[in-house]
């Protein structure tokens, strides 16, 4: 079993998916989580690459957020699309990243990801509220590389 497969249990993965569903309930924003072992390029660039590969840059309002985790590298990136970057306060992602990192340092990976998702969802809700015509534009499943 790879480190990626060992990183989270099936139950933990389901809790993360449930957090995505909860976070997206009150926003038109889209949140995805991608987990892989390592990256051959810098992690921010890899998150950008995956953001495009997962078609997260195709949302109507440019309001997708990717939480990227490289398990073996012990690195993660929160990457938001252009619509979000224009809307959220300066330093918002730093605050979210700090909360996630505090959990990760304690080995609480699922909890760190869940907290990051919920924080992103709250911010998305204030800038991109849910609309009755909203459709879930992206899969809520965790992708793995």
mmCIF file of N, CA and C in Angstrom:
data_model
loop_
_atom_site.group_PDB
_atom_site.id
_atom_site.type_symbol
_atom_site.label_atom_id
_atom_site.label_comp_id
_atom_site.label_asym_id
_atom_site.label_seq_id
_atom_site.Cartn_x
_atom_site.Cartn_y
_atom_site.Cartn_z
ATOM 1 N N UNK A 1 0.853 -1.191 0.000
ATOM 2 C CA UNK A 1 0.000 0.000 0.000
ATOM 3 C C UNK A 1 0.893 1.247 0.000
ATOM 4 N N UNK A 2 0.569 2.209 -0.856
ATOM 5 C CA UNK A 2 1.387 3.412 -0.959
ATOM 6 C C UNK A 2 1.106 4.354 0.202
ATOM 7 N N UNK A 3 2.007 5.321 0.377
ATOM 8 C CA UNK A 3 1.808 6.333 1.417
ATOM 9 C C UNK A 3 0.532 7.135 1.181
ATOM 10 N N UNK A 4 0.177 7.314 -0.080
ATOM 11 C CA UNK A 4 -1.048 8.055 -0.402
ATOM 12 C C UNK A 4 -2.261 7.265 0.088
ATOM 13 N N UNK A 5 -2.255 5.965 -0.152
ATOM 14 C CA UNK A 5 -3.380 5.124 0.277
ATOM 15 C C UNK A 5 -3.437 4.994 1.798
ATOM 16 N N UNK A 6 -2.284 5.055 2.446
ATOM 17 C CA UNK A 6 -2.222 4.932 3.905
ATOM 18 C C UNK A 6 -2.509 6.248 4.623
ATOM 19 N N UNK A 7 -2.450 7.353 3.898
ATOM 20 C CA UNK A 7 -2.559 8.688 4.483
ATOM 21 C C UNK A 7 -3.881 8.883 5.225
ATOM 22 N N UNK A 8 -4.969 8.430 4.633
ATOM 23 C CA UNK A 8 -6.297 8.566 5.239
ATOM 24 C C UNK A 8 -7.029 7.232 5.142
ATOM 25 N N UNK A 9 -7.832 6.932 6.152
ATOM 26 C CA UNK A 9 -8.682 5.750 6.085
ATOM 27 C C UNK A 9 -9.895 6.071 5.206
ATOM 28 N N UNK A 10 -10.628 5.053 4.819
ATOM 29 C CA UNK A 10 -11.852 5.264 4.030
ATOM 30 C C UNK A 10 -12.840 6.138 4.800
ATOM 31 N N UNK A 11 -12.944 5.905 6.112
ATOM 32 C CA UNK A 11 -13.849 6.724 6.934
ATOM 33 C C UNK A 11 -13.395 8.182 6.970
ATOM 34 N N UNK A 12 -12.080 8.405 7.072
ATOM 35 C CA UNK A 12 -11.562 9.777 7.082
ATOM 36 C C UNK A 12 -11.818 10.461 5.744
ATOM 37 N N UNK A 13 -11.637 9.719 4.658
ATOM 38 C CA UNK A 13 -11.917 10.285 3.334
ATOM 39 C C UNK A 13 -13.381 10.693 3.239
ATOM 40 N N UNK A 14 -14.271 9.858 3.771
ATOM 41 C CA UNK A 14 -15.690 10.183 3.734
ATOM 42 C C UNK A 14 -15.989 11.425 4.571
ATOM 43 N N UNK A 15 -15.306 11.584 5.707
ATOM 44 C CA UNK A 15 -15.486 12.788 6.527
ATOM 45 C C UNK A 15 -15.049 14.036 5.769
ATOM 46 N N UNK A 16 -13.992 13.913 4.988
ATOM 47 C CA UNK A 16 -13.516 15.041 4.182
ATOM 48 C C UNK A 16 -14.535 15.376 3.097
ATOM 49 N N UNK A 17 -15.061 14.355 2.437
ATOM 50 C CA UNK A 17 -16.088 14.581 1.415
ATOM 51 C C UNK A 17 -17.323 15.235 2.047
ATOM 52 N N UNK A 18 -17.699 14.763 3.235
ATOM 53 C CA UNK A 18 -18.834 15.370 3.943
ATOM 54 C C UNK A 18 -18.558 16.839 4.270
ATOM 55 N N UNK A 19 -17.310 17.161 4.630
ATOM 56 C CA UNK A 19 -16.938 18.557 4.915
ATOM 57 C C UNK A 19 -17.060 19.399 3.650
ATOM 58 N N UNK A 20 -16.664 18.827 2.510
ATOM 59 C CA UNK A 20 -16.799 19.556 1.237
ATOM 60 C C UNK A 20 -18.275 19.832 0.960
ATOM 61 N N UNK A 21 -19.104 18.817 1.121
ATOM 62 C CA UNK A 21 -20.549 18.988 0.900
ATOM 63 C C UNK A 21 -21.115 20.054 1.829
ATOM 64 N N UNK A 22 -20.698 20.036 3.094
ATOM 65 C CA UNK A 22 -21.153 21.022 4.080
ATOM 66 C C UNK A 22 -20.673 22.419 3.692
ATOM 67 N N UNK A 23 -19.398 22.539 3.328
ATOM 68 C CA UNK A 23 -18.822 23.840 2.987
ATOM 69 C C UNK A 23 -19.461 24.431 1.738
ATOM 70 N N UNK A 24 -19.821 23.578 0.786
ATOM 71 C CA UNK A 24 -20.387 24.058 -0.475
ATOM 72 C C UNK A 24 -21.894 24.312 -0.391
ATOM 73 N N UNK A 25 -22.515 23.901 0.707
ATOM 74 C CA UNK A 25 -23.963 24.005 0.852
ATOM 75 C C UNK A 25 -24.465 25.448 0.746
ATOM 76 N N UNK A 26 -23.678 26.412 1.220
ATOM 77 C CA UNK A 26 -24.122 27.804 1.261
ATOM 78 C C UNK A 26 -23.325 28.728 0.342
ATOM 79 N N UNK A 27 -22.641 28.131 -0.644
ATOM 80 C CA UNK A 27 -21.834 28.935 -1.554
ATOM 81 C C UNK A 27 -21.874 28.345 -2.954
ATOM 82 N N UNK A 28 -21.637 29.184 -3.939
ATOM 83 C CA UNK A 28 -21.502 28.692 -5.312
ATOM 84 C C UNK A 28 -20.057 28.252 -5.560
ATOM 85 N N UNK A 29 -19.178 28.480 -4.587
ATOM 86 C CA UNK A 29 -17.782 28.083 -4.705
ATOM 87 C C UNK A 29 -17.613 26.572 -4.757
ATOM 88 N N UNK A 30 -16.483 26.134 -5.278
ATOM 89 C CA UNK A 30 -16.174 24.712 -5.423
ATOM 90 C C UNK A 30 -14.861 24.408 -4.716
ATOM 91 N N UNK A 31 -14.855 23.330 -3.933
ATOM 92 C CA UNK A 31 -13.658 22.938 -3.179
ATOM 93 C C UNK A 31 -13.297 21.510 -3.567
ATOM 94 N N UNK A 32 -12.017 21.274 -3.821
ATOM 95 C CA UNK A 32 -11.524 19.925 -4.119
ATOM 96 C C UNK A 32 -10.283 19.662 -3.290
ATOM 97 N N UNK A 33 -10.017 18.385 -3.051
ATOM 98 C CA UNK A 33 -8.811 17.947 -2.348
ATOM 99 C C UNK A 33 -8.091 16.967 -3.261
ATOM 100 N N UNK A 34 -6.779 17.177 -3.427
ATOM 101 C CA UNK A 34 -5.949 16.248 -4.200
ATOM 102 C C UNK A 34 -4.774 15.818 -3.332
ATOM 103 N N UNK A 35 -4.549 14.505 -3.294
ATOM 104 C CA UNK A 35 -3.469 13.936 -2.481
ATOM 105 C C UNK A 35 -2.566 13.108 -3.386
ATOM 106 N N UNK A 36 -1.260 13.331 -3.260
ATOM 107 C CA UNK A 36 -0.291 12.500 -3.978
ATOM 108 C C UNK A 36 0.949 12.351 -3.128
ATOM 109 N N UNK A 37 1.827 11.456 -3.543
ATOM 110 C CA UNK A 37 3.019 11.177 -2.753
ATOM 111 C C UNK A 37 4.032 12.303 -2.775
ATOM 112 N N UNK A 38 4.436 12.701 -3.978
ATOM 113 C CA UNK A 38 5.504 13.679 -4.117
ATOM 114 C C UNK A 38 5.321 14.467 -5.406
ATOM 115 N N UNK A 39 6.030 15.558 -5.512
ATOM 116 C CA UNK A 39 5.990 16.370 -6.717
ATOM 117 C C UNK A 39 7.403 16.583 -7.225
ATOM 118 N N UNK A 40 7.557 16.494 -8.535
ATOM 119 C CA UNK A 40 8.872 16.726 -9.146
ATOM 120 C C UNK A 40 9.134 18.220 -9.372
ATOM 121 N N UNK A 41 8.105 19.031 -9.233
ATOM 122 C CA UNK A 41 8.253 20.478 -9.374
ATOM 123 C C UNK A 41 7.830 21.127 -8.055
ATOM 124 N N UNK A 42 8.035 22.440 -7.936
ATOM 125 C CA UNK A 42 7.660 23.087 -6.677
ATOM 126 C C UNK A 42 6.157 22.914 -6.454
ATOM 127 N N UNK A 43 5.782 22.863 -5.208
ATOM 128 C CA UNK A 43 4.426 22.472 -4.835
ATOM 129 C C UNK A 43 3.362 23.470 -5.285
ATOM 130 N N UNK A 44 3.673 24.748 -5.271
ATOM 131 C CA UNK A 44 2.709 25.737 -5.753
ATOM 132 C C UNK A 44 2.439 25.524 -7.239
ATOM 133 N N UNK A 45 3.513 25.307 -8.014
ATOM 134 C CA UNK A 45 3.351 25.065 -9.453
ATOM 135 C C UNK A 45 2.577 23.778 -9.704
ATOM 136 N N UNK A 46 2.825 22.768 -8.888
ATOM 137 C CA UNK A 46 2.096 21.510 -9.032
ATOM 138 C C UNK A 46 0.605 21.720 -8.727
ATOM 139 N N UNK A 47 0.300 22.500 -7.700
ATOM 140 C CA UNK A 47 -1.099 22.790 -7.380
ATOM 141 C C UNK A 47 -1.765 23.520 -8.545
ATOM 142 N N UNK A 48 -1.060 24.483 -9.152
ATOM 143 C CA UNK A 48 -1.588 25.194 -10.320
ATOM 144 C C UNK A 48 -1.876 24.222 -11.459
ATOM 145 N N UNK A 49 -0.927 23.324 -11.699
ATOM 146 C CA UNK A 49 -1.053 22.327 -12.758
ATOM 147 C C UNK A 49 -2.290 21.442 -12.526
ATOM 148 N N UNK A 50 -2.436 20.962 -11.305
ATOM 149 C CA UNK A 50 -3.568 20.100 -10.961
ATOM 150 C C UNK A 50 -4.889 20.868 -11.033
ATOM 151 N N UNK A 51 -4.858 22.114 -10.619
ATOM 152 C CA UNK A 51 -6.051 22.959 -10.670
ATOM 153 C C UNK A 51 -6.602 22.966 -12.097
ATOM 154 N N UNK A 52 -5.710 23.136 -13.057
ATOM 155 C CA UNK A 52 -6.109 23.137 -14.468
ATOM 156 C C UNK A 52 -6.512 21.732 -14.915
ATOM 157 N N UNK A 53 -5.729 20.719 -14.554
ATOM 158 C CA UNK A 53 -5.997 19.337 -14.943
ATOM 159 C C UNK A 53 -7.363 18.873 -14.434
ATOM 160 N N UNK A 54 -7.720 19.293 -13.219
ATOM 161 C CA UNK A 54 -9.007 18.918 -12.622
ATOM 162 C C UNK A 54 -10.152 19.815 -13.103
ATOM 163 N N UNK A 55 -9.845 20.702 -14.051
ATOM 164 C CA UNK A 55 -10.818 21.624 -14.650
ATOM 165 C C UNK A 55 -11.446 22.574 -13.629
ATOM 166 N N UNK A 56 -10.679 22.887 -12.591
ATOM 167 C CA UNK A 56 -11.178 23.787 -11.559
ATOM 168 C C UNK A 56 -11.190 25.237 -12.025
ATOM 169 N N UNK A 57 -10.466 25.521 -13.108
ATOM 170 C CA UNK A 57 -10.454 26.882 -13.647
ATOM 171 C C UNK A 57 -11.607 27.108 -14.625
ATOM 172 N N UNK A 58 -12.537 26.151 -14.678
ATOM 173 C CA UNK A 58 -13.691 26.289 -15.564
ATOM 174 C C UNK A 58 -14.970 26.684 -14.833
ATOM 175 N N UNK A 59 -14.870 27.064 -13.566
ATOM 176 C CA UNK A 59 -16.094 27.455 -12.852
ATOM 177 C C UNK A 59 -16.563 28.814 -13.356
ATOM 178 N N UNK A 60 -17.855 28.999 -13.325
ATOM 179 C CA UNK A 60 -18.486 30.209 -13.863
ATOM 180 C C UNK A 60 -17.952 31.486 -13.212
ATOM 181 N N UNK A 61 -17.742 31.451 -11.897
ATOM 182 C CA UNK A 61 -17.332 32.664 -11.186
ATOM 183 C C UNK A 61 -15.856 32.668 -10.788
ATOM 184 N N UNK A 62 -15.088 31.702 -11.278
ATOM 185 C CA UNK A 62 -13.666 31.645 -10.901
ATOM 186 C C UNK A 62 -13.505 31.457 -9.411
ATOM 187 N N UNK A 63 -14.341 30.568 -8.821
ATOM 188 C CA UNK A 63 -14.351 30.438 -7.368
ATOM 189 C C UNK A 63 -14.063 29.008 -6.886
ATOM 190 N N UNK A 64 -13.105 28.373 -7.533
ATOM 191 C CA UNK A 64 -12.666 27.058 -7.096
ATOM 192 C C UNK A 64 -11.489 27.180 -6.135
ATOM 193 N N UNK A 65 -11.427 26.244 -5.174
ATOM 194 C CA UNK A 65 -10.310 26.175 -4.231
ATOM 195 C C UNK A 65 -9.801 24.732 -4.216
ATOM 196 N N UNK A 66 -8.498 24.582 -4.408
ATOM 197 C CA UNK A 66 -7.862 23.267 -4.350
ATOM 198 C C UNK A 66 -6.988 23.189 -3.115
ATOM 199 N N UNK A 67 -7.187 22.122 -2.342
ATOM 200 C CA UNK A 67 -6.266 21.814 -1.243
ATOM 201 C C UNK A 67 -5.427 20.649 -1.738
ATOM 202 N N UNK A 68 -4.152 20.925 -1.960
ATOM 203 C CA UNK A 68 -3.209 19.954 -2.512
ATOM 204 C C UNK A 68 -2.273 19.476 -1.405
ATOM 205 N N UNK A 69 -2.127 18.157 -1.258
ATOM 206 C CA UNK A 69 -1.248 17.590 -0.235
ATOM 207 C C UNK A 69 -0.274 16.618 -0.899
ATOM 208 N N UNK A 70 1.021 16.851 -0.689
ATOM 209 C CA UNK A 70 2.076 15.926 -1.126
ATOM 210 C C UNK A 70 2.564 15.201 0.133
ATOM 211 N N UNK A 71 2.077 13.981 0.328
ATOM 212 C CA UNK A 71 2.271 13.232 1.565
ATOM 213 C C UNK A 71 3.749 13.024 1.905
ATOM 214 N N UNK A 72 4.516 12.454 0.982
ATOM 215 C CA UNK A 72 5.923 12.140 1.265
ATOM 216 C C UNK A 72 6.778 13.392 1.427
ATOM 217 N N UNK A 73 6.407 14.453 0.727
ATOM 218 C CA UNK A 73 7.149 15.715 0.806
ATOM 219 C C UNK A 73 6.792 16.520 2.050
ATOM 220 N N UNK A 74 5.686 16.119 2.710
ATOM 221 C CA UNK A 74 5.181 16.853 3.883
ATOM 222 C C UNK A 74 4.920 18.329 3.543
ATOM 223 N N UNK A 75 4.258 18.538 2.400
ATOM 224 C CA UNK A 75 3.936 19.884 1.920
ATOM 225 C C UNK A 75 2.466 19.929 1.502
ATOM 226 N N UNK A 76 1.866 21.100 1.620
ATOM 227 C CA UNK A 76 0.523 21.295 1.103
ATOM 228 C C UNK A 76 0.363 22.728 0.624
ATOM 229 N N UNK A 77 -0.602 22.909 -0.268
ATOM 230 C CA UNK A 77 -0.871 24.222 -0.861
ATOM 231 C C UNK A 77 -2.381 24.414 -0.907
ATOM 232 N N UNK A 78 -2.817 25.619 -0.602
ATOM 233 C CA UNK A 78 -4.212 25.997 -0.820
ATOM 234 C C UNK A 78 -4.188 26.946 -2.006
ATOM 235 N N UNK A 79 -4.852 26.541 -3.075
ATOM 236 C CA UNK A 79 -4.816 27.329 -4.298
ATOM 237 C C UNK A 79 -6.220 27.765 -4.679
ATOM 238 N N UNK A 80 -6.433 29.062 -4.769
ATOM 239 C CA UNK A 80 -7.735 29.614 -5.130
ATOM 240 C C UNK A 80 -7.708 30.251 -6.510
ATOM 241 N N UNK A 81 -8.814 30.147 -7.212
ATOM 242 C CA UNK A 81 -8.937 30.713 -8.547
ATOM 243 C C UNK A 81 -8.968 32.246 -8.482
ATOM 244 N N UNK A 82 -8.945 32.870 -9.643
ATOM 245 C CA UNK A 82 -8.832 34.329 -9.736
ATOM 246 C C UNK A 82 -9.997 35.068 -9.082
ATOM 247 N N UNK A 83 -11.208 34.551 -9.206
ATOM 248 C CA UNK A 83 -12.364 35.215 -8.594
ATOM 249 C C UNK A 83 -12.241 35.271 -7.084
ATOM 250 N N UNK A 84 -11.720 34.213 -6.508
ATOM 251 C CA UNK A 84 -11.531 34.159 -5.057
ATOM 252 C C UNK A 84 -10.414 35.091 -4.625
ATOM 253 N N UNK A 85 -9.298 35.031 -5.338
ATOM 254 C CA UNK A 85 -8.164 35.871 -4.964
ATOM 255 C C UNK A 85 -8.523 37.351 -4.960
ATOM 256 N N UNK A 86 -9.433 37.754 -5.834
ATOM 257 C CA UNK A 86 -9.871 39.154 -5.855
ATOM 258 C C UNK A 86 -10.787 39.461 -4.678
ATOM 259 N N UNK A 87 -11.480 38.450 -4.148
ATOM 260 C CA UNK A 87 -12.514 38.687 -3.145
ATOM 261 C C UNK A 87 -12.048 38.531 -1.693
ATOM 262 N N UNK A 88 -11.148 37.601 -1.435
ATOM 263 C CA UNK A 88 -10.798 37.315 -0.039
ATOM 264 C C UNK A 88 -9.796 38.336 0.502
ATOM 265 N N UNK A 89 -9.822 38.563 1.811
ATOM 266 C CA UNK A 89 -8.890 39.522 2.400
ATOM 267 C C UNK A 89 -7.442 39.041 2.294
ATOM 268 N N UNK A 90 -6.541 39.990 2.258
ATOM 269 C CA UNK A 90 -5.109 39.671 2.209
ATOM 270 C C UNK A 90 -4.750 38.817 3.428
ATOM 271 N N UNK A 91 -3.988 37.770 3.182
ATOM 272 C CA UNK A 91 -3.561 36.903 4.272
ATOM 273 C C UNK A 91 -4.566 35.828 4.638
ATOM 274 N N UNK A 92 -5.725 35.782 3.946
ATOM 275 C CA UNK A 92 -6.730 34.778 4.299
ATOM 276 C C UNK A 92 -6.179 33.373 4.187
ATOM 277 N N UNK A 93 -5.518 33.077 3.089
ATOM 278 C CA UNK A 93 -5.006 31.714 2.903
ATOM 279 C C UNK A 93 -3.935 31.396 3.938
ATOM 280 N N UNK A 94 -3.185 32.401 4.384
ATOM 281 C CA UNK A 94 -2.162 32.167 5.414
ATOM 282 C C UNK A 94 -2.809 31.697 6.712
ATOM 283 N N UNK A 95 -3.908 32.314 7.084
ATOM 284 C CA UNK A 95 -4.613 31.927 8.303
ATOM 285 C C UNK A 95 -5.112 30.486 8.191
ATOM 286 N N UNK A 96 -5.711 30.166 7.070
ATOM 287 C CA UNK A 96 -6.214 28.814 6.835
ATOM 288 C C UNK A 96 -5.055 27.816 6.838
ATOM 289 N N UNK A 97 -3.983 28.182 6.185
ATOM 290 C CA UNK A 97 -2.804 27.310 6.111
ATOM 291 C C UNK A 97 -2.218 27.074 7.508
ATOM 292 N N UNK A 98 -2.176 28.112 8.340
ATOM 293 C CA UNK A 98 -1.652 27.971 9.706
ATOM 294 C C UNK A 98 -2.487 26.998 10.529
ATOM 295 N N UNK A 99 -3.810 27.086 10.391
ATOM 296 C CA UNK A 99 -4.702 26.177 11.120
ATOM 297 C C UNK A 99 -4.466 24.739 10.654
ATOM 298 N N UNK A 100 -4.371 24.552 9.344
ATOM 299 C CA UNK A 100 -4.126 23.208 8.812
ATOM 300 C C UNK A 100 -2.765 22.683 9.269
ATOM 301 N N UNK A 101 -1.747 23.522 9.192
ATOM 302 C CA UNK A 101 -0.387 23.107 9.566
ATOM 303 C C UNK A 101 -0.324 22.696 11.037
ATOM 304 N N UNK A 102 -1.030 23.393 11.908
ATOM 305 C CA UNK A 102 -1.042 23.055 13.337
ATOM 306 C C UNK A 102 -1.589 21.645 13.536
ATOM 307 N N UNK A 103 -2.641 21.296 12.818
ATOM 308 C CA UNK A 103 -3.191 19.935 12.899
ATOM 309 C C UNK A 103 -2.217 18.922 12.300
ATOM 310 N N UNK A 104 -1.638 19.260 11.151
ATOM 311 C CA UNK A 104 -0.713 18.338 10.480
ATOM 312 C C UNK A 104 0.486 18.020 11.373
ATOM 313 N N UNK A 105 0.997 19.026 12.090
ATOM 314 C CA UNK A 105 2.160 18.810 12.969
ATOM 315 C C UNK A 105 1.856 17.811 14.076
ATOM 316 N N UNK A 106 0.571 17.692 14.440
ATOM 317 C CA UNK A 106 0.151 16.737 15.466
ATOM 318 C C UNK A 106 -0.246 15.394 14.858
ATOM 319 N N UNK A 107 -0.082 15.264 13.534
ATOM 320 C CA UNK A 107 -0.483 14.032 12.863
ATOM 321 C C UNK A 107 -1.980 13.937 12.626
ATOM 322 N N UNK A 108 -2.694 15.048 12.795
ATOM 323 C CA UNK A 108 -4.152 15.073 12.614
ATOM 324 C C UNK A 108 -4.473 15.549 11.187
ATOM 325 N N UNK A 109 -4.146 14.689 10.229
ATOM 326 C CA UNK A 109 -4.249 15.089 8.824
ATOM 327 C C UNK A 109 -5.697 15.294 8.380
ATOM 328 N N UNK A 110 -6.550 14.362 8.725
ATOM 329 C CA UNK A 110 -7.963 14.492 8.353
ATOM 330 C C UNK A 110 -8.553 15.760 8.946
ATOM 331 N N UNK A 111 -8.287 15.995 10.235
ATOM 332 C CA UNK A 111 -8.840 17.171 10.907
ATOM 333 C C UNK A 111 -8.311 18.461 10.285
ATOM 334 N N UNK A 112 -7.036 18.488 9.933
ATOM 335 C CA UNK A 112 -6.463 19.665 9.290
ATOM 336 C C UNK A 112 -7.129 19.968 7.965
ATOM 337 N N UNK A 113 -7.357 18.928 7.161
ATOM 338 C CA UNK A 113 -7.999 19.115 5.867
ATOM 339 C C UNK A 113 -9.448 19.565 6.058
ATOM 340 N N UNK A 114 -10.149 18.931 6.985
ATOM 341 C CA UNK A 114 -11.547 19.307 7.260
ATOM 342 C C UNK A 114 -11.627 20.775 7.691
ATOM 343 N N UNK A 115 -10.762 21.189 8.614
ATOM 344 C CA UNK A 115 -10.771 22.593 9.073
ATOM 345 C C UNK A 115 -10.494 23.548 7.914
ATOM 346 N N UNK A 116 -9.527 23.195 7.063
ATOM 347 C CA UNK A 116 -9.220 24.033 5.903
ATOM 348 C C UNK A 116 -10.406 24.164 4.968
ATOM 349 N N UNK A 117 -11.090 23.049 4.732
ATOM 350 C CA UNK A 117 -12.273 23.054 3.872
ATOM 351 C C UNK A 117 -13.360 23.946 4.459
ATOM 352 N N UNK A 118 -13.634 23.779 5.746
ATOM 353 C CA UNK A 118 -14.708 24.552 6.377
ATOM 354 C C UNK A 118 -14.383 26.045 6.414
ATOM 355 N N UNK A 119 -13.105 26.384 6.665
ATOM 356 C CA UNK A 119 -12.712 27.801 6.654
ATOM 357 C C UNK A 119 -12.862 28.385 5.251
ATOM 358 N N UNK A 120 -12.424 27.630 4.246
ATOM 359 C CA UNK A 120 -12.562 28.094 2.862
ATOM 360 C C UNK A 120 -14.035 28.260 2.517
ATOM 361 N N UNK A 121 -14.864 27.316 2.951
ATOM 362 C CA UNK A 121 -16.296 27.384 2.682
ATOM 363 C C UNK A 121 -16.942 28.615 3.278
ATOM 364 N N UNK A 122 -16.568 28.952 4.518
ATOM 365 C CA UNK A 122 -17.127 30.154 5.172
ATOM 366 C C UNK A 122 -16.752 31.417 4.399
ATOM 367 N N UNK A 123 -15.504 31.491 3.974
ATOM 368 C CA UNK A 123 -15.070 32.673 3.227
ATOM 369 C C UNK A 123 -15.763 32.719 1.868
ATOM 370 N N UNK A 124 -15.868 31.581 1.209
ATOM 371 C CA UNK A 124 -16.563 31.536 -0.079
ATOM 372 C C UNK A 124 -18.016 31.975 0.072
ATOM 373 N N UNK A 125 -18.642 31.527 1.157
ATOM 374 C CA UNK A 125 -20.044 31.873 1.408
ATOM 375 C C UNK A 125 -20.240 33.382 1.483
ATOM 376 N N UNK A 126 -19.305 34.087 2.113
ATOM 377 C CA UNK A 126 -19.468 35.536 2.258
ATOM 378 C C UNK A 126 -19.248 36.281 0.939
ATOM 379 N N UNK A 127 -18.463 35.716 0.031
ATOM 380 C CA UNK A 127 -18.175 36.387 -1.237
ATOM 381 C C UNK A 127 -18.943 35.795 -2.416
ATOM 382 N N UNK A 128 -19.294 34.523 -2.314
ATOM 383 C CA UNK A 128 -20.000 33.824 -3.392
ATOM 384 C C UNK A 128 -21.158 33.031 -2.792
ATOM 385 N N UNK A 129 -22.197 33.729 -2.319
ATOM 386 C CA UNK A 129 -23.316 33.025 -1.673
ATOM 387 C C UNK A 129 -24.003 32.059 -2.636
ATOM 388 N N UNK A 130 -24.622 31.043 -2.027
ATOM 389 C CA UNK A 130 -25.357 30.072 -2.817
ATOM 390 C C UNK A 130 -26.522 30.753 -3.505
ATOM 391 N N UNK A 131 -26.802 30.321 -4.697
ATOM 392 C CA UNK A 131 -27.884 30.861 -5.501
ATOM 393 C C UNK A 131 -28.777 29.679 -5.880
ATOM 394 N N UNK A 132 -30.081 29.866 -5.906
ATOM 395 C CA UNK A 132 -30.988 28.745 -6.181
ATOM 396 C C UNK A 132 -30.758 28.126 -7.561
ATOM 397 N N UNK A 133 -30.086 28.829 -8.459
ATOM 398 C CA UNK A 133 -29.753 28.280 -9.780
ATOM 399 C C UNK A 133 -28.394 27.583 -9.787
ATOM 400 N N UNK A 134 -27.723 27.553 -8.641
ATOM 401 C CA UNK A 134 -26.381 26.989 -8.560
ATOM 402 C C UNK A 134 -26.409 25.488 -8.795
ATOM 403 N N UNK A 135 -25.410 25.032 -9.535
ATOM 404 C CA UNK A 135 -25.211 23.593 -9.704
ATOM 405 C C UNK A 135 -23.813 23.256 -9.213
ATOM 406 N N UNK A 136 -23.638 22.037 -8.733
ATOM 407 C CA UNK A 136 -22.328 21.579 -8.302
ATOM 408 C C UNK A 136 -21.516 21.332 -9.571
ATOM 409 N N UNK A 137 -20.569 22.236 -9.846
ATOM 410 C CA UNK A 137 -19.836 22.186 -11.107
ATOM 411 C C UNK A 137 -18.711 21.162 -11.126
ATOM 412 N N UNK A 138 -18.231 20.766 -9.951
ATOM 413 C CA UNK A 138 -17.082 19.860 -9.882
ATOM 414 C C UNK A 138 -17.360 18.706 -8.928
ATOM 415 N N UNK A 139 -16.667 17.614 -9.137
ATOM 416 C CA UNK A 139 -16.784 16.447 -8.262
ATOM 417 C C UNK A 139 -16.326 16.811 -6.851
ATOM 418 N N UNK A 140 -16.949 16.186 -5.856
ATOM 419 C CA UNK A 140 -16.541 16.396 -4.466
ATOM 420 C C UNK A 140 -15.589 15.290 -3.986
ATOM 421 N N UNK A 141 -15.329 14.312 -4.844
ATOM 422 C CA UNK A 141 -14.455 13.209 -4.488
ATOM 423 C C UNK A 141 -13.013 13.680 -4.329
ATOM 424 N N UNK A 142 -12.263 12.999 -3.476
ATOM 425 C CA UNK A 142 -10.839 13.277 -3.311
ATOM 426 C C UNK A 142 -10.127 12.669 -4.509
ATOM 427 N N UNK A 143 -9.305 13.446 -5.178
ATOM 428 C CA UNK A 143 -8.518 12.898 -6.292
ATOM 429 C C UNK A 143 -7.135 12.533 -5.760
ATOM 430 N N UNK A 144 -6.528 11.555 -6.409
ATOM 431 C CA UNK A 144 -5.213 11.083 -5.960
ATOM 432 C C UNK A 144 -4.297 10.926 -7.166
ATOM 433 N N UNK A 145 -3.012 11.179 -6.913
ATOM 434 C CA UNK A 145 -2.051 11.067 -8.010
ATOM 435 C C UNK A 145 -0.935 10.137 -7.671
#
